[in-house]
Amino acid sequence: MDYQLDFSNFEIWLLATLLFLVRYAVIAGLLFIIFYAWKRKDFFRLKLQQKFPSNIDIKRELFYSVMTFIIYGSSVCVFVYWSKNEMTNEYKDFSAFGAWYFVFSILLMIVMHDTYFYWTHRLMHHRAFFKYVHKTHHSFHNPTPWAAFAFHPLESIISMGIIPIIIFLIPFHQWALIVFVTLLTLNNVLIHLGYRLPKFMKARFQNTAVEHDLHHNGFQKNYGLYFTLWDKLMGTYYRMNTKEDF
């Protein structure tokens, strides 16, 4: 069967892109309003960098993020095609694996993604790739929540590469995948928040905005996404002595 982009596939692309954008607007937008507008003065003491980013930089973050979600929407068309042709490990009957596996599969997706992200992230810091691809994301030295998905188009494609790995390797329910992508979005926004958070909100191996802000400012360290485990195992973890824990 030849796969051609017809109107139904256009609808899939449009719906997927809109869902990506709406989810991002709700999560990133809410945090941006709280920390960069409404409660800006109240939370200023928690700001990792005293200077706020320019409006031009914020507009650039938004532009590249929208481009990323357009690409993500296109990739969903491919994933739907695979699903319709039963090429993946998707199961539709929730009772087939039960609630325990549903939860476990989400946690497994996060662990798989953290591993995938760490190593692809390090690869993109190689001089053969950084200048042409990852430099776009690193042009935001003082990131806001809108920088979370501000990628070069090629990096957007690479970042979406975790999805085929998941859907071909493990049994998954579509709602588990949706929850995973939502948690992914929330985590990515939080590490680009630009503010340190209370100690009770940080687990032992959790990656935070503190680590990632240092990474954005030229440190060849802190490549992780969700956790600091890979960084600590590979000797790429770095954290300055700050007063963020209170």
CSV table of C-alpha atoms in Angstrom, one decimal, residues 17-141:
chain,number,residue,atom,x,y,z
A,17,THR,CA,-0.1,20.2,15.5
A,18,LEU,CA,-2.9,22.1,17.2
A,19,LEU,CA,-2.8,19.7,20.2
A,20,PHE,CA,0.9,20.1,20.5
A,21,LEU,CA,0.5,23.9,20.4
A,22,VAL,CA,-2.4,24.0,22.8
A,23,ARG,CA,-0.7,21.7,25.4
A,24,TYR,CA,2.5,23.8,25.2
A,25,ALA,CA,0.5,27.1,25.4
A,26,VAL,CA,-1.3,25.9,28.5
A,27,ILE,CA,1.8,24.6,30.4
A,28,ALA,CA,4.4,27.1,29.2
A,29,GLY,CA,2.0,29.9,29.1
A,30,LEU,CA,0.8,29.5,32.6
A,31,LEU,CA,4.3,29.3,34.1
A,32,PHE,CA,5.4,32.2,31.9
A,33,ILE,CA,2.5,34.4,33.1
A,34,ILE,CA,3.2,33.5,36.8
A,35,PHE,CA,7.0,33.9,36.8
A,36,TYR,CA,7.6,36.5,34.1
A,37,ALA,CA,4.5,38.8,34.5
A,38,TRP,CA,2.0,38.3,37.4
A,39,LYS,CA,4.4,37.3,40.2
A,40,ARG,CA,7.6,38.5,38.6
A,41,LYS,CA,8.6,40.7,41.6
A,42,ASP,CA,7.5,38.1,44.2
A,43,PHE,CA,9.7,35.4,42.7
A,44,PHE,CA,12.6,37.5,41.5
A,45,ARG,CA,14.8,36.2,44.4
A,46,LEU,CA,14.5,32.8,42.8
A,47,LYS,CA,15.6,34.0,39.4
A,48,LEU,CA,18.7,32.1,38.2
A,49,GLN,CA,19.9,35.0,36.1
A,50,GLN,CA,19.1,38.5,37.4
A,51,LYS,CA,18.6,39.9,33.9
A,52,PHE,CA,15.4,39.1,32.0
A,53,PRO,CA,15.5,38.0,28.4
A,54,SER,CA,14.6,40.5,25.7
A,55,ASN,CA,11.3,40.5,23.8
A,56,ILE,CA,13.2,39.6,20.7
A,57,ASP,CA,14.6,36.5,22.3
A,58,ILE,CA,11.2,35.5,23.5
A,59,LYS,CA,9.7,35.9,20.1
A,60,ARG,CA,12.5,33.8,18.6
A,61,GLU,CA,11.8,31.1,21.2
A,62,LEU,CA,8.1,31.1,20.1
A,63,PHE,CA,9.0,31.0,16.4
A,64,TYR,CA,11.3,28.0,16.7
A,65,SER,CA,8.8,26.2,19.1
A,66,VAL,CA,6.0,26.6,16.6
A,67,MET,CA,8.3,25.2,13.8
A,68,THR,CA,9.1,22.2,16.1
A,69,PHE,CA,5.4,21.4,16.6
A,70,ILE,CA,4.7,21.7,12.9
A,71,ILE,CA,7.4,19.0,12.4
A,72,TYR,CA,6.0,17.0,15.3
A,73,GLY,CA,2.6,17.1,13.7
A,74,SER,CA,4.0,15.7,10.5
A,75,SER,CA,5.6,12.8,12.3
A,76,VAL,CA,2.3,11.9,13.9
A,77,CYS,CA,1.0,11.1,10.4
A,78,VAL,CA,3.7,8.5,10.1
A,79,PHE,CA,2.9,7.1,13.5
A,80,VAL,CA,-0.8,6.8,12.7
A,81,TYR,CA,0.0,5.0,9.5
A,82,TRP,CA,2.1,2.5,11.4
A,83,SER,CA,-0.6,2.0,14.0
A,84,LYS,CA,-3.4,1.5,11.4
A,85,ASN,CA,-1.3,-1.1,9.7
A,86,GLU,CA,-0.5,-2.8,13.0
A,87,MET,CA,3.2,-2.3,12.7
A,88,THR,CA,3.7,-1.2,16.3
A,89,ASN,CA,3.2,-2.8,19.7
A,90,GLU,CA,0.1,-0.8,20.5
A,91,TYR,CA,-2.7,-2.5,22.4
A,92,LYS,CA,-6.2,-1.1,22.4
A,93,ASP,CA,-7.8,-3.2,25.1
A,94,PHE,CA,-6.9,-1.6,28.4
A,95,SER,CA,-7.6,-4.9,30.3
A,96,ALA,CA,-5.0,-6.8,28.2
A,97,PHE,CA,-2.2,-5.5,30.4
A,98,GLY,CA,-4.0,-3.9,33.3
A,99,ALA,CA,-3.6,-0.7,35.2
A,100,TRP,CA,-0.2,-1.7,36.8
A,101,TYR,CA,1.4,-2.0,33.4
A,102,PHE,CA,-0.2,1.2,32.1
A,103,VAL,CA,1.6,3.1,34.9
A,104,PHE,CA,4.8,1.1,34.5
A,105,SER,CA,4.9,1.7,30.8
A,106,ILE,CA,4.8,5.5,31.3
A,107,LEU,CA,7.7,5.2,33.8
A,108,LEU,CA,9.6,3.0,31.3
A,109,MET,CA,9.0,5.5,28.6
A,110,ILE,CA,10.5,8.3,30.8
A,111,VAL,CA,13.6,6.1,31.5
A,112,MET,CA,14.0,5.2,27.9
A,113,HIS,CA,13.6,8.8,26.8
A,114,ASP,CA,16.1,10.1,29.4
A,115,THR,CA,18.7,7.7,28.1
A,116,TYR,CA,17.9,8.6,24.5
A,117,PHE,CA,18.0,12.3,25.2
A,118,TYR,CA,21.3,12.2,27.1
A,119,TRP,CA,23.2,10.4,24.4
A,120,THR,CA,21.7,12.3,21.4
A,121,HIS,CA,22.3,15.5,23.4
A,122,ARG,CA,25.9,14.7,23.8
A,123,LEU,CA,26.2,13.8,20.2
A,124,MET,CA,24.7,17.2,19.2
A,125,HIS,CA,27.5,18.9,21.2
A,126,HIS,CA,30.1,17.4,18.9
A,127,ARG,CA,31.7,20.1,16.8
A,128,ALA,CA,30.4,18.3,13.6
A,129,PHE,CA,26.8,18.9,14.7
A,130,PHE,CA,26.7,21.8,17.2
A,131,LYS,CA,27.4,24.7,14.9
A,132,TYR,CA,24.8,23.6,12.4
A,133,VAL,CA,22.1,22.1,14.6
A,134,HIS,CA,22.2,22.5,18.3
A,135,LYS,CA,23.6,26.0,18.3
A,136,THR,CA,20.0,27.3,17.6
A,137,HIS,CA,18.8,26.0,21.0
A,138,HIS,CA,21.9,27.3,22.8
A,139,SER,CA,21.4,30.8,21.3
A,140,PHE,CA,19.0,31.3,24.2
A,141,HIS,CA,21.4,31.9,27.1
